[in-house]
XYZ file of C-alpha atoms in Angstrom:
375
model
C 79.316 148.851 10.217
C 81.106 148.026 13.447
C 78.795 146.519 16.031
C 80.107 148.880 18.700
C 79.340 152.007 16.631
C 77.626 154.437 19.046
C 74.227 155.743 18.036
C 73.427 159.412 18.462
C 71.700 159.978 21.776
C 68.573 162.026 22.349
C 69.746 164.127 25.245
C 67.686 167.334 25.251
C 70.559 169.425 26.529
C 69.471 169.287 30.151
C 71.278 166.021 30.830
C 68.187 163.813 30.708
C 66.547 161.898 27.898
C 63.314 163.219 26.484
C 60.174 161.260 27.220
C 59.283 159.247 24.143
C 55.964 159.972 22.439
C 54.514 159.165 19.023
C 56.489 159.381 15.780
C 55.246 159.117 12.194
C 57.517 157.876 9.394
C 56.231 158.764 5.927
C 57.673 156.329 3.405
C 58.119 153.634 6.020
C 58.937 150.854 3.545
C 61.751 152.805 1.879
C 65.450 152.409 2.506
C 65.557 155.316 4.979
C 62.053 154.771 6.345
C 62.883 151.222 7.384
C 66.068 152.364 9.137
C 64.164 155.108 10.971
C 61.416 152.695 11.982
C 63.891 150.285 13.546
C 65.699 153.044 15.423
C 62.550 154.737 16.733
C 61.096 151.465 18.006
C 64.391 150.572 19.680
C 64.460 154.018 21.336
C 60.960 153.574 22.761
C 58.880 155.748 20.435
C 55.333 154.704 19.551
C 56.055 154.553 15.853
C 53.606 154.734 12.958
C 54.756 153.802 9.467
C 52.853 155.389 6.569
C 53.091 153.915 3.087
C 50.829 153.017 0.216
C 51.315 149.310 0.847
C 52.862 148.597 4.275
C 53.851 144.994 3.559
C 57.451 145.566 4.668
C 56.764 147.594 7.812
C 59.303 146.931 10.560
C 58.367 144.891 13.651
C 56.969 147.193 16.302
C 55.882 149.816 13.758
C 52.127 150.407 13.507
C 51.306 150.386 9.775
C 49.162 153.100 8.188
C 48.131 152.539 4.560
C 47.313 155.581 2.445
C 48.040 157.261 -0.889
C 49.921 160.506 -0.296
C 48.244 162.064 -3.341
C 44.722 161.488 -1.973
C 44.356 164.145 0.752
C 40.889 163.158 1.959
C 41.725 159.460 2.336
C 45.105 160.387 3.818
C 43.445 162.519 6.470
C 41.090 159.700 7.346
C 43.955 157.185 7.610
C 45.806 159.513 9.989
C 42.708 160.414 11.982
C 43.827 158.604 15.127
C 47.541 159.382 14.743
C 48.797 162.328 16.847
C 52.569 162.402 16.265
C 55.046 164.624 18.058
C 57.664 164.155 15.370
C 57.171 163.444 11.671
C 59.799 162.196 9.232
C 59.086 162.558 5.507
C 61.279 160.174 3.512
C 59.002 159.382 0.548
C 59.291 160.684 -2.996
C 57.900 159.769 -6.403
C 59.705 159.891 -9.755
C 57.936 161.219 -12.823
C 59.074 161.784 -16.418
C 59.748 165.528 -16.113
C 60.862 167.836 -13.319
C 57.625 169.787 -13.611
C 55.757 166.578 -12.815
C 58.226 165.759 -10.024
C 57.562 169.163 -8.477
C 53.811 168.722 -8.762
C 53.587 165.322 -7.077
C 56.374 165.647 -4.509
C 55.277 169.052 -3.237
C 51.748 167.656 -2.977
C 52.886 164.729 -0.824
C 54.534 167.053 1.714
C 51.603 169.466 1.644
C 49.022 166.715 2.090
C 50.833 165.017 4.985
C 51.407 168.249 6.886
C 47.843 169.387 6.317
C 46.602 166.079 7.724
C 48.697 166.161 10.902
C 49.440 169.853 11.375
C 45.998 170.905 12.538
C 46.097 168.355 15.372
C 48.461 170.548 17.365
C 50.577 167.567 18.428
C 53.476 168.023 15.997
C 56.642 169.545 17.488
C 59.096 168.818 14.671
C 59.142 167.624 11.050
C 62.264 166.209 9.391
C 62.419 166.165 5.577
C 64.809 163.938 3.617
C 66.162 165.375 0.370
C 69.579 164.924 -1.219
C 72.453 166.288 -3.228
C 70.259 167.200 -6.202
C 69.840 170.331 -4.094
C 73.385 171.191 -5.281
C 73.644 169.109 -8.469
C 70.344 170.053 -10.090
C 67.225 168.058 -11.002
C 67.000 164.922 -13.126
C 66.320 167.077 -16.232
C 69.612 168.971 -15.736
C 71.511 166.612 -13.439
C 75.160 167.527 -12.775
C 75.392 169.400 -16.091
C 74.464 173.014 -15.293
C 76.168 175.597 -13.114
C 76.865 174.101 -9.676
C 78.721 175.159 -6.531
C 82.247 173.924 -5.895
C 82.705 170.794 -3.844
C 82.582 170.063 -1.013
C 78.959 171.184 -0.898
C 77.901 173.447 1.985
C 74.389 173.950 3.316
C 74.453 177.729 2.801
C 74.886 177.473 -0.980
C 72.139 179.448 -2.787
C 69.548 177.492 -4.713
C 70.279 176.819 -8.372
C 68.261 178.540 -11.085
C 66.757 175.252 -12.294
C 63.314 174.208 -10.997
C 63.845 171.438 -8.459
C 61.337 169.321 -6.551
C 63.555 169.439 -3.461
C 63.099 173.213 -3.350
C 59.346 172.817 -3.728
C 59.262 170.314 -0.872
C 61.272 172.646 1.336
C 58.908 175.512 0.617
C 55.909 173.392 1.602
C 57.699 172.435 4.819
C 58.584 176.035 5.687
C 55.034 177.259 5.044
C 53.462 174.505 7.162
C 55.962 175.059 9.985
C 55.081 178.750 10.126
C 51.346 178.026 9.981
C 51.248 175.185 12.520
C 54.109 176.365 14.743
C 56.470 173.378 14.634
C 60.224 173.243 14.047
C 61.794 171.591 11.018
C 65.004 170.073 9.684
C 66.130 169.151 6.173
C 68.603 166.315 5.621
C 70.600 166.234 2.383
C 71.969 162.736 1.839
C 74.363 161.476 -0.824
C 74.244 157.988 -2.383
C 72.721 155.704 0.257
C 74.038 152.359 1.464
C 71.234 150.737 3.431
C 69.355 147.603 4.343
C 65.754 147.572 3.168
C 63.540 144.695 2.089
C 61.497 145.396 -1.063
C 63.284 148.635 -1.973
C 65.650 148.735 -4.931
C 66.831 152.366 -4.629
C 70.001 151.225 -2.928
C 73.486 151.169 -4.379
C 74.780 148.582 -1.890
C 72.185 145.992 -2.896
C 72.419 146.871 -6.597
C 76.187 146.348 -6.577
C 75.745 143.131 -4.594
C 73.302 141.753 -7.167
C 75.574 142.870 -10.010
C 78.565 141.116 -8.418
C 76.603 137.898 -7.913
C 75.522 137.960 -11.578
C 79.179 138.430 -12.591
C 80.128 135.470 -10.416
C 77.378 133.321 -11.912
C 78.276 134.165 -15.527
C 82.054 134.151 -15.064
C 82.378 137.758 -16.214
C 84.518 140.491 -14.628
C 83.068 143.027 -12.207
C 83.382 146.066 -14.479
C 83.057 149.585 -13.090
C 80.130 151.051 -15.066
C 80.693 154.757 -14.462
C 82.735 157.727 -15.607
C 86.463 158.447 -15.484
C 85.744 161.308 -13.090
C 83.949 159.067 -10.628
C 86.590 156.350 -10.881
C 89.461 158.721 -10.109
C 87.833 161.532 -8.140
C 86.993 161.844 -4.468
C 83.459 161.088 -3.350
C 81.456 160.065 -0.281
C 78.253 158.160 0.526
C 75.595 158.022 3.241
C 74.828 155.078 5.517
C 71.052 154.821 5.989
C 71.416 154.067 9.698
C 73.581 157.150 10.199
C 71.010 159.218 8.317
C 68.267 157.941 10.608
C 70.367 158.845 13.642
C 70.839 162.404 12.394
C 67.139 162.869 11.661
C 66.172 161.688 15.154
C 68.914 163.825 16.703
C 67.680 166.956 14.894
C 64.118 166.289 16.066
C 65.174 166.001 19.705
C 67.966 168.569 20.092
C 67.630 172.368 20.104
C 70.608 172.887 17.781
C 69.058 170.590 15.183
C 65.902 172.626 14.746
C 65.094 174.942 11.827
C 68.260 173.907 10.014
C 69.336 172.103 6.858
C 72.103 169.537 7.286
C 74.234 167.529 4.920
C 74.604 163.905 5.976
C 77.394 161.635 4.732
C 79.572 159.054 6.432
C 82.381 161.467 7.207
C 85.109 159.760 5.198
C 86.016 160.217 1.532
C 87.249 157.659 -0.973
C 87.909 156.980 -4.650
C 86.006 154.224 -6.410
C 89.286 152.907 -7.819
C 90.205 152.172 -4.167
C 86.844 150.750 -3.024
C 85.939 148.761 -6.161
C 88.533 145.972 -5.636
C 87.387 145.631 -2.010
C 83.800 145.127 -3.137
C 84.936 142.617 -5.749
C 86.858 140.675 -3.109
C 83.695 140.430 -0.988
C 82.034 138.459 -3.804
C 85.023 136.628 -5.246
C 84.901 138.335 -8.640
C 87.526 140.026 -10.813
C 87.501 143.837 -10.575
C 87.916 145.887 -13.737
C 88.159 149.660 -13.539
C 87.421 152.471 -15.940
C 88.896 151.765 -19.360
C 88.337 154.528 -21.873
C 84.557 154.917 -21.729
C 81.670 154.255 -19.334
C 80.036 150.830 -19.618
C 76.491 151.342 -18.277
C 74.812 148.474 -16.465
C 71.514 148.909 -18.276
C 73.145 147.796 -21.529
C 74.860 144.797 -19.934
C 72.107 143.561 -17.644
C 69.481 142.642 -20.245
C 69.781 138.979 -19.260
C 69.822 139.744 -15.528
C 66.203 138.612 -14.854
C 66.913 135.116 -16.180
C 70.320 134.820 -14.514
C 68.983 136.010 -11.167
C 66.124 133.508 -11.236
C 68.719 130.772 -11.680
C 70.771 132.099 -8.751
C 67.678 132.461 -6.572
C 66.493 128.926 -7.320
C 69.884 127.363 -6.615
C 70.351 129.174 -3.306
C 66.706 129.266 -2.234
C 66.657 133.061 -2.105
C 63.621 134.983 -0.913
C 63.310 137.214 -3.998
C 63.695 135.808 -7.540
C 62.689 139.078 -9.263
C 65.849 141.111 -9.875
C 63.851 144.286 -10.517
C 62.813 144.289 -6.848
C 66.440 144.216 -5.746
C 68.537 146.217 -8.213
C 68.088 149.635 -9.778
C 70.579 149.914 -12.622
C 69.573 153.453 -13.677
C 69.796 154.835 -10.155
C 73.308 153.483 -9.557
C 74.452 154.597 -13.008
C 73.185 158.107 -12.323
C 75.575 158.379 -9.384
C 78.536 156.530 -10.887
C 78.232 158.234 -14.274
C 78.549 161.847 -13.100
C 81.330 163.974 -14.545
C 81.836 166.002 -11.385
C 83.808 165.228 -8.260
C 81.103 164.984 -5.638
C 81.636 165.258 -1.890
C 79.941 166.999 0.990
C 80.949 169.116 3.966
C 79.779 167.925 7.409
C 81.117 170.751 9.604
C 77.730 172.380 10.201
C 76.307 169.149 11.585
C 79.358 168.548 13.789
C 79.343 172.090 15.147
C 75.660 171.684 16.034
C 76.499 168.586 18.073
C 75.879 165.564 15.827
C 79.129 163.629 15.792
C 77.996 160.366 14.185
C 80.102 158.794 11.441
C 80.625 155.555 9.526
C 83.538 153.889 7.774
C 82.321 153.411 4.216
C 83.954 149.994 3.617
C 82.531 148.783 6.943
C 79.132 150.250 6.037
C 79.060 148.347 2.738
C 80.181 145.112 4.415
C 77.504 145.487 7.076
C 74.720 145.912 4.514
C 75.861 142.916 2.465
C 76.013 140.792 5.636
C 72.440 141.783 6.494
C 71.196 141.034 2.963
C 72.792 137.612 3.182
C 71.228 136.974 6.583
C 67.851 138.028 5.151
C 68.328 135.491 2.320
C 68.256 138.160 -0.389
C 71.860 137.520 -1.455
C 73.589 134.109 -1.404
C 75.474 133.416 1.808
C 79.090 132.847 0.754
C 80.352 132.073 4.271
């Protein structure tokens, strides 16, 4: 990401900046939660970060430890927190979509019940994603879907989907407690987050370093469609900017917005650039997908060797890379890209260059001593 990339401002439409109050980030140790925490603190908000174990809370963020599925304890933990804006970025994966719906609707319901009655909340932003258009894990990118690029006004799919259940909880609480809302539908996220493996940028970085260590080529693991087709991704910092913008601008309220970088690319174009960053040989799609899960069985041992040699901060590869999550995105047999016109027309003009976004995240992981510094 270029260092001179302008952040979205928080002008309230009257030409002056809103007075900063208290903000609550739910899922503060996640890839998006950490980005939001940094941005809110930098913008002068009194920021609370809620997570089950707030060990990776950002500097300046007041940690709040609670289990989102324990409503009584959650209410007690938030007893002294009176936020004006709330950002819900947490989710939990279960074995079936019915279970996903049960737990993820409960997290939204429990949080909004705990803070809604206080009367302090003006706006709640909910992070979801493109499974809104692609379908749930049980029927991911295989059922009937809208044409790409995806638009926010597409009707919901027939399949049960925990994103829909979360939205419904948000809408009901907003009507009951009289606050505004926004929903943010992100694509694959490139971000910087310590202790969070749900991140394609870090997963690909770890994969490339393992290829370098073992002298093997950097093989694209996904489908022919993803290798050749157009796609886009979401920078976590840009996502945070849009969520804060929607919470502080009239045109961002009571709306759902897609959020991607604003450029499109083909993996066959970006893959060699990523390989060059790590000094490994790129190999594209050749006949059939070659999933990482099947080729990374020895990754824990190899990564421990890399970590010991370079004195890295995290020797456990499972805390850095998520093979299944990256394969889910790279293995799709649908061209996947997203329309951003609604967000632009509402006034959010932020964007990122995807190659620069990836380079920025890798630089930050190297500076944090999570990837070897090859400078």
